[in-house]
XYZ file of C-alpha atoms in Angstrom:
83
model
C 10.660 -9.984 2.694
C 13.236 -9.002 0.022
C 14.523 -6.369 2.293
C 15.271 -9.037 5.048
C 16.527 -11.592 2.531
C 18.985 -9.185 0.700
C 20.007 -6.898 3.576
C 18.588 -3.827 1.788
C 18.761 -0.348 3.398
C 16.445 1.602 1.281
C 13.057 1.050 -0.675
C 11.448 3.374 -3.137
C 7.547 3.320 -2.733
C 5.591 4.195 -6.073
C 2.068 5.025 -6.396
C 0.534 2.040 -7.891
C -0.860 0.910 -4.737
C -2.970 3.915 -4.485
C -4.211 4.104 -8.170
C -6.987 1.758 -7.653
C -8.209 3.328 -4.537
C -8.031 6.945 -5.614
C -10.538 6.687 -8.435
C -12.840 4.526 -6.453
C -13.032 7.090 -3.606
C -13.413 9.874 -6.290
C -16.202 7.991 -7.961
C -18.158 7.494 -4.779
C -17.802 11.109 -3.823
C -18.997 12.523 -7.034
C -22.021 9.940 -6.988
C -22.625 11.382 -3.574
C -22.550 14.844 -4.856
C -19.385 15.667 -3.157
C -16.823 17.699 -4.709
C -13.302 15.964 -5.375
C -9.788 17.715 -5.278
C -8.463 18.809 -8.571
C -5.018 17.288 -7.467
C -4.713 14.364 -5.409
C -1.644 13.859 -3.016
C -0.805 10.257 -2.684
C 0.700 9.166 0.621
C 4.007 7.692 0.301
C 5.864 6.865 3.410
C 9.567 7.000 3.953
C 10.633 3.436 4.844
C 13.968 3.113 6.737
C 15.959 0.505 8.808
C 14.366 2.395 12.069
C 10.824 1.992 10.909
C 11.074 -1.113 8.592
C 9.135 -3.407 11.058
C 5.938 -1.193 10.972
C 5.775 -2.201 7.091
C 7.114 -5.639 7.195
C 4.233 -8.374 6.877
C 5.418 -11.768 7.950
C 4.214 -14.568 5.609
C 3.676 -12.301 2.534
C 5.378 -12.736 -0.772
C 8.551 -11.004 -1.300
C 7.400 -8.114 -3.243
C 4.267 -7.453 -1.154
C 4.143 -3.750 -0.206
C 3.411 -3.389 3.443
C 1.610 -0.084 3.020
C -0.880 -1.326 0.330
C -4.044 -0.682 2.486
C -5.271 -4.011 1.676
C -5.332 -5.691 5.158
C -8.962 -5.183 5.644
C -10.182 -6.262 2.211
C -11.954 -9.585 1.750
C -9.677 -12.426 1.096
C -6.567 -11.000 2.718
C -3.854 -12.254 3.046
C -4.524 -15.557 1.053
C -5.657 -13.757 -1.995
C -2.323 -11.746 -2.037
C -0.242 -14.852 -1.786
C 0.071 -14.755 2.018
C -0.158 -17.389 4.672
């Protein structure tokens, strides 16, 4: 939302959105007897004016990160401050 409101042209995604999921995925794999990679590569999309609409989630708070991966979690979007 801040992108639209302030006419921004760039965004710098960071890893925090994936920090909660990665250890959970690793723990489940370890408990299941599977190996986990020594190094995790966390996905970070490049968001530009051309693909912005794919990440914009109307009705969500201004700082909501559209690539959070939380859309299928219980309570979404209300628990995230959305409508």
